[in-house]
XYZ file of C-alpha atoms in Angstrom:
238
model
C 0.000 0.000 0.000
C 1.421 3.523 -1.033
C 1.531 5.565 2.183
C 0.165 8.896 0.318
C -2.860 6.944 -0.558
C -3.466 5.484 2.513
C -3.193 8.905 4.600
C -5.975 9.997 1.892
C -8.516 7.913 3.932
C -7.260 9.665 6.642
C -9.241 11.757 8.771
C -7.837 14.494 10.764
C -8.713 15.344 13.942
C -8.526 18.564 15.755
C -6.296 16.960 18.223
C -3.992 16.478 15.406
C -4.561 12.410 15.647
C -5.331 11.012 11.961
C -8.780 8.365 12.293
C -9.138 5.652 9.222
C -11.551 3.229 9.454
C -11.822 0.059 7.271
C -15.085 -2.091 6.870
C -14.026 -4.344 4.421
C -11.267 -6.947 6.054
C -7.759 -6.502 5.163
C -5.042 -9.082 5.078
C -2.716 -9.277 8.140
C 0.602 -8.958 6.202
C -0.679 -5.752 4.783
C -1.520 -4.084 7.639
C 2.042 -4.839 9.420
C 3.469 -3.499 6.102
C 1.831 -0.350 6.845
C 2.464 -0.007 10.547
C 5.731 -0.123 9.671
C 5.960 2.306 7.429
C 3.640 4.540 9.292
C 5.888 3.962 12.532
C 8.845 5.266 10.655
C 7.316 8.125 8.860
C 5.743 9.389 12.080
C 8.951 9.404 13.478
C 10.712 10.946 10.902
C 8.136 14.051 11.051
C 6.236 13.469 7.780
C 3.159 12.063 8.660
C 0.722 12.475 11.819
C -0.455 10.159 14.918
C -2.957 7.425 13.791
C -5.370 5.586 15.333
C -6.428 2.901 12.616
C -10.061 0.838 12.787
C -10.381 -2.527 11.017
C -10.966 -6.439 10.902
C -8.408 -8.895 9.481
C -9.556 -12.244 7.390
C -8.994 -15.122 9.835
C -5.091 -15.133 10.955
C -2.896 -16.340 13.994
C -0.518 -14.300 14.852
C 2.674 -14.844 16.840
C 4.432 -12.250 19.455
C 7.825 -12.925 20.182
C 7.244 -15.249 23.446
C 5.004 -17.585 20.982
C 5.890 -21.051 22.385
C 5.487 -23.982 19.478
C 2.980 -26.269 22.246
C 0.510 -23.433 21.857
C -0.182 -23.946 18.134
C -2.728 -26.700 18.249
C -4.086 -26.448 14.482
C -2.188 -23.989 12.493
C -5.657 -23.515 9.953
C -5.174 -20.089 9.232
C -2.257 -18.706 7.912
C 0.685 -17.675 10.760
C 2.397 -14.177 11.351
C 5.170 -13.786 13.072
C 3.738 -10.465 14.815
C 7.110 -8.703 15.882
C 5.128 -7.685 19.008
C 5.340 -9.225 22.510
C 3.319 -11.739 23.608
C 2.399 -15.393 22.456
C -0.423 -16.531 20.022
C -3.704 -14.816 19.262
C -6.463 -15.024 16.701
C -7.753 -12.320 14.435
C -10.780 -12.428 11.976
C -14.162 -11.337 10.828
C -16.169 -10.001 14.069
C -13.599 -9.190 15.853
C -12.349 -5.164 15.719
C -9.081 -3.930 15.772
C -7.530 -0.836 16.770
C -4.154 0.136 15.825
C -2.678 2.816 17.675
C 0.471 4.608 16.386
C 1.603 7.489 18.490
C 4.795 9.193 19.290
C 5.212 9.069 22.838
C 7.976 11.290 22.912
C 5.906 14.232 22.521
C 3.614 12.509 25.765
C 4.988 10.959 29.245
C 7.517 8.262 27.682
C 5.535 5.704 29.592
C 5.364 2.442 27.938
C 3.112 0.719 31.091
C 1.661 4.315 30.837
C 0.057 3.962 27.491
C -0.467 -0.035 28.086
C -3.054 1.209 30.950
C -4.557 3.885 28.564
C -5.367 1.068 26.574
C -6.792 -1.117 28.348
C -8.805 2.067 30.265
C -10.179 2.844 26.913
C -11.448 -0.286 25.955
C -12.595 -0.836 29.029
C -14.987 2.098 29.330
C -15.854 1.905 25.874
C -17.451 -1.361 26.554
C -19.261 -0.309 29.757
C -20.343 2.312 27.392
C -22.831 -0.791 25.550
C -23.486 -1.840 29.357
C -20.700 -4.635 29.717
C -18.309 -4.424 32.816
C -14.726 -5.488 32.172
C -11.714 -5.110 33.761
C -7.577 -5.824 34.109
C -7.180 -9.336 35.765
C -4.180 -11.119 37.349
C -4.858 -14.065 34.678
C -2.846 -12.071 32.418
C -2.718 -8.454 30.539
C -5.932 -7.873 28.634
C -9.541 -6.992 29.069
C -11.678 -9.572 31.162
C -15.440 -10.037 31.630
C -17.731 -12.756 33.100
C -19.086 -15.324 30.554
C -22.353 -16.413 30.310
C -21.343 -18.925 32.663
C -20.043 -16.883 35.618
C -16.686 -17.741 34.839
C -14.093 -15.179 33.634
C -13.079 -15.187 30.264
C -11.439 -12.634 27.618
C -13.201 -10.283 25.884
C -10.203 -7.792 24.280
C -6.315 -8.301 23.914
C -3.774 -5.807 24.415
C -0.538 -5.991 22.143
C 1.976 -3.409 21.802
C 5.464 -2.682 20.077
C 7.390 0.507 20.245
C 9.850 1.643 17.810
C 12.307 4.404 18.987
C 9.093 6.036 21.269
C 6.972 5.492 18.396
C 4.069 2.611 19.310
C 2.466 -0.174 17.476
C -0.025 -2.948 17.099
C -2.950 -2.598 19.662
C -5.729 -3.873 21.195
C -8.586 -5.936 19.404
C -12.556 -6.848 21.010
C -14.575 -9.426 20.330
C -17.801 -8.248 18.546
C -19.272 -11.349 17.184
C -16.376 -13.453 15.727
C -16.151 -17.564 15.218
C -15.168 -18.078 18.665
C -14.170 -21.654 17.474
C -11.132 -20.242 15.714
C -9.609 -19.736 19.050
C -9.561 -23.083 19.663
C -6.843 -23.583 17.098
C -4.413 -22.125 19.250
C -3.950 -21.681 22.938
C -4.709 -17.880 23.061
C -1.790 -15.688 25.086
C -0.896 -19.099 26.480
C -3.688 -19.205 29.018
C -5.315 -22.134 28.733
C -7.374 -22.387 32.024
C -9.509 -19.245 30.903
C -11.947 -19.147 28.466
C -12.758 -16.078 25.494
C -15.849 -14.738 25.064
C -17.459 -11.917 22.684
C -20.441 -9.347 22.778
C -22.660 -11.501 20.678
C -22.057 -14.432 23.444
C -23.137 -12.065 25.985
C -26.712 -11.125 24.027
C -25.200 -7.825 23.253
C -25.393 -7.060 19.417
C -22.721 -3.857 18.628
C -22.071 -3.332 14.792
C -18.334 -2.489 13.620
C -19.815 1.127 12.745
C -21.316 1.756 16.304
C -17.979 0.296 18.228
C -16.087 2.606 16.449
C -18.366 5.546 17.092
C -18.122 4.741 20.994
C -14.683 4.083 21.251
C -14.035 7.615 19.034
C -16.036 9.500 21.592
C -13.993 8.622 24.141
C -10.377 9.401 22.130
C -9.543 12.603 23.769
C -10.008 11.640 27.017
C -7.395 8.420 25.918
C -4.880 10.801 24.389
C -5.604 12.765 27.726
C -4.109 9.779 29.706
C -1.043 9.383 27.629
C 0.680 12.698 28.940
C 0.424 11.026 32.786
C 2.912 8.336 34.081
C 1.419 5.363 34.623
C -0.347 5.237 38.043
C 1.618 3.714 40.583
C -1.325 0.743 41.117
C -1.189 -0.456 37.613
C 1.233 -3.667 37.012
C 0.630 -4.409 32.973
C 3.154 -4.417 30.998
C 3.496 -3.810 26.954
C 2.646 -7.130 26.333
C -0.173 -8.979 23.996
C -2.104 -10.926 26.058
């Protein structure tokens, strides 16, 4: 993808953060292309933050603490992620947010921005009446299933390049949740991963994004802090 014409679909906001949202799916390998590119051109000056809305087609992808025993059916095609973390799932249903900022113009905070994250996504979802929260079971965002137990509802994945982040988080909409089963996701096998649709709560692609938008300022807002001293995540996926 040319960067020019990608930064066309661009949308600027007055915070000076670029928005592009995709509806139609678009290939893993493509979209870590970009990143990349993005990552380096942000640094370099020439193009602005962006925080990037899509779905992949169905996909495992591997951080760099990926251990071989947690591949249990390679399916879908694999992708060596370059973040940290072990083995997650991306496909159709599930959103993605790719965040690219500079921290160097923020707090320099990588647990910092990790917490941002997960804040945002958190109160996004309570935003569609669905409480979530950080758990000891590992980084990411946790609800309870329809069976009272606890189970994963959003991962958290980040990389940073010379203060410059990448990668994510993603949340389950209404994906195949039998595509997780191909893998052992972020090497937790005792818990369980749920979605929205599980929990009787239908959310389009269109209205997450709206929701989770609304609440961008007060996420950029969070990123000039230090990370409070009660949070223990760290820039891991999970």
């Amino acid at each position: 993808m040319v960067m020019q014409d990608a930064i066309k679909a661009e949308i600027l906001l007055e915070n000076g953060v670029a928005v592009r949202r995709d509806y139609e799916p678009v290939s893993y390998r493509e979209a870590l292309d970009f990143q990349t590119a993005r990552n380096n051109a942000i640094y370099e000056g020439l193009a602005p933050d962006l925080i990037w809305l899509l779905e992949h087609p169905p996909v495992y992808t591997a951080g760099t603490s990926a251990k071989a025993d947690d591949m249990l059916d390679p399916r879908f095609d694999v992708v060596e992620a370059g973040r940290g973390g072990k083995y997650t799932y991306h496909g159709p249903g599930q959103r993605i947010g790719y965040v690219l900022i500079d921290l160097k113009q923020r707090a320099r905070d990588v647990r910092g921005f990790v917490h941002a994250l997960e804040g945002w996504v958190i109160d996004t979802l309570a935003d569609f009446g669905v409480e979530s929260w950080r758990s000891e079971a590992g980084v990411g965002i946790w609800t309870r299933d329809i069976d009272g137990s606890e189970a994963k509802i959003g991962a958290i994945g980040v990389r940073i390049r010379r203060w410059v982040t990448m990668h994510g988080f993603s949340v389950n909409l209404n994906p195949d949740l039998s595509h997780f089963t191909g893998i052992v996701p972020c090497g937790i096998a005792e818990k369980g991963v749920t979605s929205l649709a599980r929990l009787g709560i239908s959310v389009s692609a269109q209205q997450w994004d709206e929701a989770l938008l609304a609440r961008a300022d007060q996420f950029l807002a969070k990123l000039g802090q230090p990370c409070p001293p009660a949070a223990t995540t760290e820039g891991k996926q999970a």
